């Protein structure tokens, strides 16, 4: 009996491939991807595991999608979008100071040309330059953050659609093997 159990487990691992091995213990392959499967013909758990493995491989081949890989990619995409938003936010640092330096130089030059107090003109130029540069930097940062969020949301929607298509294919295969399937 023990040898038969080991043979069934070994066969199940071969049929299911590496994907079944990545499923958390105690959960079926279908449960790990949030698909609910009920055996209509009283199939044994070992038969269900075998059928799920076959259908998983079939759905992967026919959709070109592996939900476990998509989950990894989605996490990576989300992290990348967060990094881009953080970089955009950090890009505004020092913008006011750079604007103040440029504004002070321009103000001093204008003061010299107009034959007025150069230090007062430089102070006004510094203030205007700081405000102007800071506003431009904030606008660029906001636009970059919005773009990063939009890209992340777009990728997320595409990933969700791919997973849904995979689940449809997986379900059709299991239904053909006499299981009731819901996701």
PDB file of C-alpha atoms in Angstrom:
ATOM      1  CA  UNK A   1       0.000   0.000   0.000  1.00  0.00           C
ATOM      2  CA  UNK A   2       2.809   2.392   0.897  1.00  0.00           C
ATOM      3  CA  UNK A   3       4.539   1.672  -2.421  1.00  0.00           C
ATOM      4  CA  UNK A   4       1.290   2.408  -4.292  1.00  0.00           C
ATOM      5  CA  UNK A   5       0.914   5.737  -2.477  1.00  0.00           C
ATOM      6  CA  UNK A   6       4.481   6.669  -3.353  1.00  0.00           C
ATOM      7  CA  UNK A   7       3.879   5.681  -6.962  1.00  0.00           C
ATOM      8  CA  UNK A   8       0.725   7.849  -7.143  1.00  0.00           C
ATOM      9  CA  UNK A   9       2.543  10.787  -5.572  1.00  0.00           C
ATOM     10  CA  UNK A  10       5.495  10.354  -7.944  1.00  0.00           C
ATOM     11  CA  UNK A  11       3.195  10.109 -10.960  1.00  0.00           C
ATOM     12  CA  UNK A  12       1.284  13.162  -9.772  1.00  0.00           C
ATOM     13  CA  UNK A  13       4.510  15.162  -9.473  1.00  0.00           C
ATOM     14  CA  UNK A  14       5.630  14.103 -12.937  1.00  0.00           C
ATOM     15  CA  UNK A  15       2.268  14.940 -14.514  1.00  0.00           C
ATOM     16  CA  UNK A  16       1.841  18.177 -12.598  1.00  0.00           C
ATOM     17  CA  UNK A  17       5.389  19.333 -13.258  1.00  0.00           C
ATOM     18  CA  UNK A  18       7.096  22.005 -11.187  1.00  0.00           C
ATOM     19  CA  UNK A  19       3.873  23.993 -10.819  1.00  0.00           C
ATOM     20  CA  UNK A  20       2.316  21.525  -8.403  1.00  0.00           C
ATOM     21  CA  UNK A  21       5.465  21.554  -6.322  1.00  0.00           C
ATOM     22  CA  UNK A  22       5.145  25.307  -5.843  1.00  0.00           C
ATOM     23  CA  UNK A  23       1.637  24.955  -4.388  1.00  0.00           C
ATOM     24  CA  UNK A  24       1.487  25.391  -0.620  1.00  0.00           C
ATOM     25  CA  UNK A  25       1.059  22.115   1.230  1.00  0.00           C
ATOM     26  CA  UNK A  26      -2.516  21.284   2.131  1.00  0.00           C
ATOM     27  CA  UNK A  27      -3.961  23.166  -0.857  1.00  0.00           C
ATOM     28  CA  UNK A  28      -4.830  21.764  -4.228  1.00  0.00           C
ATOM     29  CA  UNK A  29      -3.345  23.308  -7.328  1.00  0.00           C
ATOM     30  CA  UNK A  30      -6.730  24.799  -8.191  1.00  0.00           C
ATOM     31  CA  UNK A  31      -7.121  26.289  -4.715  1.00  0.00           C
ATOM     32  CA  UNK A  32      -3.783  28.086  -4.997  1.00  0.00           C
ATOM     33  CA  UNK A  33      -5.107  30.019  -7.990  1.00  0.00           C
ATOM     34  CA  UNK A  34      -8.532  30.588  -6.403  1.00  0.00           C
ATOM     35  CA  UNK A  35     -10.451  28.120  -8.541  1.00  0.00           C
ATOM     36  CA  UNK A  36     -12.963  25.925  -6.737  1.00  0.00           C
ATOM     37  CA  UNK A  37     -13.288  22.363  -7.982  1.00  0.00           C
ATOM     38  CA  UNK A  38     -15.816  19.709  -6.966  1.00  0.00           C
ATOM     39  CA  UNK A  39     -15.613  16.139  -8.282  1.00  0.00           C
ATOM     40  CA  UNK A  40     -19.021  15.361  -9.853  1.00  0.00           C
ATOM     41  CA  UNK A  41     -18.252  11.660 -10.315  1.00  0.00           C
ATOM     42  CA  UNK A  42     -16.691  11.067  -6.889  1.00  0.00           C
ATOM     43  CA  UNK A  43     -13.128  11.207  -8.204  1.00  0.00           C
ATOM     44  CA  UNK A  44     -10.501  10.474  -5.548  1.00  0.00           C
ATOM     45  CA  UNK A  45      -8.216  13.263  -4.339  1.00  0.00           C
ATOM     46  CA  UNK A  46      -5.263  11.682  -6.136  1.00  0.00           C
ATOM     47  CA  UNK A  47      -7.242  11.574  -9.400  1.00  0.00           C
ATOM     48  CA  UNK A  48      -8.310  15.186  -8.909  1.00  0.00           C
ATOM     49  CA  UNK A  49      -4.687  16.226  -8.332  1.00  0.00           C
ATOM     50  CA  UNK A  50      -3.670  14.411 -11.522  1.00  0.00           C
ATOM     51  CA  UNK A  51      -6.505  15.995 -13.510  1.00  0.00           C
ATOM     52  CA  UNK A  52      -5.729  19.462 -12.149  1.00  0.00           C
ATOM     53  CA  UNK A  53      -2.090  19.041 -13.129  1.00  0.00           C
ATOM     54  CA  UNK A  54      -2.995  17.966 -16.644  1.00  0.00           C
ATOM     55  CA  UNK A  55      -5.470  20.825 -17.021  1.00  0.00           C
ATOM     56  CA  UNK A  56      -2.991  23.320 -15.619  1.00  0.00           C
ATOM     57  CA  UNK A  57      -0.428  22.286 -18.223  1.00  0.00           C
ATOM     58  CA  UNK A  58      -3.062  22.315 -20.979  1.00  0.00           C
ATOM     59  CA  UNK A  59      -4.296  25.777 -19.993  1.00  0.00           C
ATOM     60  CA  UNK A  60      -0.719  27.074 -19.799  1.00  0.00           C
ATOM     61  CA  UNK A  61       0.036  25.782 -23.300  1.00  0.00           C
ATOM     62  CA  UNK A  62      -3.209  27.074 -24.804  1.00  0.00           C
ATOM     63  CA  UNK A  63      -3.201  30.522 -23.233  1.00  0.00           C
ATOM     64  CA  UNK A  64       0.540  31.128 -23.062  1.00  0.00           C
ATOM     65  CA  UNK A  65      -0.040  32.188 -19.457  1.00  0.00           C
ATOM     66  CA  UNK A  66       1.301  30.770 -16.214  1.00  0.00           C
ATOM     67  CA  UNK A  67      -0.486  32.409 -13.269  1.00  0.00           C
ATOM     68  CA  UNK A  68       2.418  31.778 -10.886  1.00  0.00           C
ATOM     69  CA  UNK A  69       4.805  33.598 -13.226  1.00  0.00           C
ATOM     70  CA  UNK A  70       2.258  36.379 -13.731  1.00  0.00           C
ATOM     71  CA  UNK A  71       2.010  36.886  -9.971  1.00  0.00           C
ATOM     72  CA  UNK A  72       5.785  37.260  -9.770  1.00  0.00           C
ATOM     73  CA  UNK A  73       5.774  39.680 -12.716  1.00  0.00           C
ATOM     74  CA  UNK A  74       2.913  41.702 -11.208  1.00  0.00           C
ATOM     75  CA  UNK A  75       4.820  42.089  -7.946  1.00  0.00           C
ATOM     76  CA  UNK A  76       7.895  43.203  -9.878  1.00  0.00           C
ATOM     77  CA  UNK A  77       5.844  45.683 -11.949  1.00  0.00           C
ATOM     78  CA  UNK A  78       4.266  47.137  -8.816  1.00  0.00           C
ATOM     79  CA  UNK A  79       7.658  47.570  -7.171  1.00  0.00           C
ATOM     80  CA  UNK A  80       9.018  49.244 -10.311  1.00  0.00           C
ATOM     81  CA  UNK A  81       6.054  51.667 -10.439  1.00  0.00           C
ATOM     82  CA  UNK A  82       6.620  52.574  -6.789  1.00  0.00           C
ATOM     83  CA  UNK A  83      10.312  53.198  -7.472  1.00  0.00           C
ATOM     84  CA  UNK A  84       9.494  55.430 -10.437  1.00  0.00           C
ATOM     85  CA  UNK A  85       7.029  57.429  -8.357  1.00  0.00           C
ATOM     86  CA  UNK A  86       9.633  57.805  -5.602  1.00  0.00           C
ATOM     87  CA  UNK A  87      12.268  58.944  -8.118  1.00  0.00           C
ATOM     88  CA  UNK A  88       9.849  61.498  -9.514  1.00  0.00           C
ATOM     89  CA  UNK A  89       9.170  62.805  -6.036  1.00  0.00           C
ATOM     90  CA  UNK A  90      12.898  62.980  -5.240  1.00  0.00           C
ATOM     91  CA  UNK A  91      13.614  64.863  -8.459  1.00  0.00           C
ATOM     92  CA  UNK A  92      12.137  68.043  -6.973  1.00  0.00           C
ATOM     93  CA  UNK A  93      14.794  68.251  -4.272  1.00  0.00           C
ATOM     94  CA  UNK A  94      16.997  71.283  -4.765  1.00  0.00           C
ATOM     95  CA  UNK A  95      14.815  72.791  -7.483  1.00  0.00           C
ATOM     96  CA  UNK A  96      14.095  75.898  -5.414  1.00  0.00           C
ATOM     97  CA  UNK A  97      17.764  76.420  -4.629  1.00  0.00           C
ATOM     98  CA  UNK A  98      18.775  76.039  -8.270  1.00  0.00           C
ATOM     99  CA  UNK A  99      16.093  78.531  -9.251  1.00  0.00           C
ATOM    100  CA  UNK A 100      17.245  80.953  -6.541  1.00  0.00           C
ATOM    101  CA  UNK A 101      20.827  80.878  -7.812  1.00  0.00           C
ATOM    102  CA  UNK A 102      19.778  81.484 -11.394  1.00  0.00           C
ATOM    103  CA  UNK A 103      17.266  84.165 -10.358  1.00  0.00           C
ATOM    104  CA  UNK A 104      19.845  85.960  -8.201  1.00  0.00           C
ATOM    105  CA  UNK A 105      22.300  86.071 -11.095  1.00  0.00           C
ATOM    106  CA  UNK A 106      19.635  87.371 -13.461  1.00  0.00           C
ATOM    107  CA  UNK A 107      18.452  89.914 -10.878  1.00  0.00           C
ATOM    108  CA  UNK A 108      22.000  91.178 -10.295  1.00  0.00           C
ATOM    109  CA  UNK A 109      22.517  91.531 -14.048  1.00  0.00           C
ATOM    110  CA  UNK A 110      19.247  93.436 -14.420  1.00  0.00           C
ATOM    111  CA  UNK A 111      20.198  95.647 -11.457  1.00  0.00           C
ATOM    112  CA  UNK A 112      23.526  96.417 -13.111  1.00  0.00           C
ATOM    113  CA  UNK A 113      21.911  97.219 -16.450  1.00  0.00           C
ATOM    114  CA  UNK A 114      19.162  99.339 -14.874  1.00  0.00           C
ATOM    115  CA  UNK A 115      21.729 101.051 -12.670  1.00  0.00           C
ATOM    116  CA  UNK A 116      19.841 100.171  -9.460  1.00  0.00           C
ATOM    117  CA  UNK A 117      20.823  98.373  -6.273  1.00  0.00           C
ATOM    118  CA  UNK A 118      22.230  95.055  -7.503  1.00  0.00           C
ATOM    119  CA  UNK A 119      21.797  93.284  -4.154  1.00  0.00           C
ATOM    120  CA  UNK A 120      18.109  94.166  -3.937  1.00  0.00           C
ATOM    121  CA  UNK A 121      17.551  93.107  -7.558  1.00  0.00           C
ATOM    122  CA  UNK A 122      19.462  89.863  -6.873  1.00  0.00           C
ATOM    123  CA  UNK A 123      17.251  89.155  -3.833  1.00  0.00           C
ATOM    124  CA  UNK A 124      14.091  89.683  -5.876  1.00  0.00           C
ATOM    125  CA  UNK A 125      15.487  87.535  -8.669  1.00  0.00           C
ATOM    126  CA  UNK A 126      16.404  84.787  -6.210  1.00  0.00           C
ATOM    127  CA  UNK A 127      12.911  84.755  -4.726  1.00  0.00           C
ATOM    128  CA  UNK A 128      11.209  84.700  -8.111  1.00  0.00           C
ATOM    129  CA  UNK A 129      13.614  82.083  -9.458  1.00  0.00           C
ATOM    130  CA  UNK A 130      13.074  79.805  -6.458  1.00  0.00           C
ATOM    131  CA  UNK A 131       9.300  80.004  -6.703  1.00  0.00           C
ATOM    132  CA  UNK A 132       9.269  79.553 -10.478  1.00  0.00           C
ATOM    133  CA  UNK A 133      11.677  76.600 -10.470  1.00  0.00           C
ATOM    134  CA  UNK A 134       9.886  74.905  -7.573  1.00  0.00           C
ATOM    135  CA  UNK A 135       6.520  75.141  -9.353  1.00  0.00           C
ATOM    136  CA  UNK A 136       7.958  73.687 -12.558  1.00  0.00           C
ATOM    137  CA  UNK A 137       9.635  70.857 -10.636  1.00  0.00           C
ATOM    138  CA  UNK A 138       6.424  70.079  -8.734  1.00  0.00           C
ATOM    139  CA  UNK A 139       4.453  69.965 -11.989  1.00  0.00           C
ATOM    140  CA  UNK A 140       6.995  67.616 -13.609  1.00  0.00           C
ATOM    141  CA  UNK A 141       7.027  65.433 -10.487  1.00  0.00           C
ATOM    142  CA  UNK A 142       3.239  65.210 -10.354  1.00  0.00           C
ATOM    143  CA  UNK A 143       3.103  64.317 -14.028  1.00  0.00           C
ATOM    144  CA  UNK A 144       5.793  61.635 -13.641  1.00  0.00           C
ATOM    145  CA  UNK A 145       4.063  60.152 -10.592  1.00  0.00           C
ATOM    146  CA  UNK A 146       0.722  60.040 -12.408  1.00  0.00           C
ATOM    147  CA  UNK A 147       2.371  58.399 -15.403  1.00  0.00           C
ATOM    148  CA  UNK A 148       4.009  55.757 -13.192  1.00  0.00           C
ATOM    149  CA  UNK A 149       0.690  55.023 -11.479  1.00  0.00           C
ATOM    150  CA  UNK A 150      -1.145  54.823 -14.791  1.00  0.00           C
ATOM    151  CA  UNK A 151       1.459  52.448 -16.206  1.00  0.00           C
ATOM    152  CA  UNK A 152       1.226  50.278 -13.097  1.00  0.00           C
ATOM    153  CA  UNK A 153      -2.573  50.192 -13.259  1.00  0.00           C
ATOM    154  CA  UNK A 154      -2.492  49.357 -16.963  1.00  0.00           C
ATOM    155  CA  UNK A 155      -0.087  46.471 -16.407  1.00  0.00           C
ATOM    156  CA  UNK A 156      -2.202  45.269 -13.483  1.00  0.00           C
ATOM    157  CA  UNK A 157      -5.344  45.212 -15.614  1.00  0.00           C
ATOM    158  CA  UNK A 158      -3.566  43.284 -18.368  1.00  0.00           C
ATOM    159  CA  UNK A 159      -2.279  40.753 -15.842  1.00  0.00           C
ATOM    160  CA  UNK A 160      -5.753  40.304 -14.341  1.00  0.00           C
ATOM    161  CA  UNK A 161      -7.180  39.672 -17.812  1.00  0.00           C
ATOM    162  CA  UNK A 162      -4.513  37.064 -18.560  1.00  0.00           C
ATOM    163  CA  UNK A 163      -5.214  35.275 -15.278  1.00  0.00           C
ATOM    164  CA  UNK A 164      -8.952  35.288 -15.995  1.00  0.00           C
ATOM    165  CA  UNK A 165      -8.347  33.788 -19.443  1.00  0.00           C
ATOM    166  CA  UNK A 166      -6.121  31.127 -17.903  1.00  0.00           C
ATOM    167  CA  UNK A 167      -8.802  30.268 -15.319  1.00  0.00           C
ATOM    168  CA  UNK A 168     -11.383  29.935 -18.089  1.00  0.00           C
ATOM    169  CA  UNK A 169      -9.185  27.487 -19.994  1.00  0.00           C
ATOM    170  CA  UNK A 170      -8.317  25.590 -16.799  1.00  0.00           C
ATOM    171  CA  UNK A 171     -12.021  25.371 -15.913  1.00  0.00           C
ATOM    172  CA  UNK A 172     -13.070  24.145 -19.356  1.00  0.00           C
ATOM    173  CA  UNK A 173     -10.511  21.368 -19.161  1.00  0.00           C
ATOM    174  CA  UNK A 174     -11.637  20.294 -15.685  1.00  0.00           C
ATOM    175  CA  UNK A 175     -15.302  20.440 -16.677  1.00  0.00           C
ATOM    176  CA  UNK A 176     -14.535  18.073 -19.559  1.00  0.00           C
ATOM    177  CA  UNK A 177     -13.190  15.662 -16.925  1.00  0.00           C
ATOM    178  CA  UNK A 178     -16.503  15.807 -15.013  1.00  0.00           C
ATOM    179  CA  UNK A 179     -15.726  18.390 -12.312  1.00  0.00           C
ATOM    180  CA  UNK A 180     -17.866  21.346 -11.276  1.00  0.00           C
ATOM    181  CA  UNK A 181     -15.674  24.447 -11.395  1.00  0.00           C
ATOM    182  CA  UNK A 182     -16.168  28.033 -10.162  1.00  0.00           C
ATOM    183  CA  UNK A 183     -13.780  30.968  -9.932  1.00  0.00           C
TER     184      UNK A 183
END
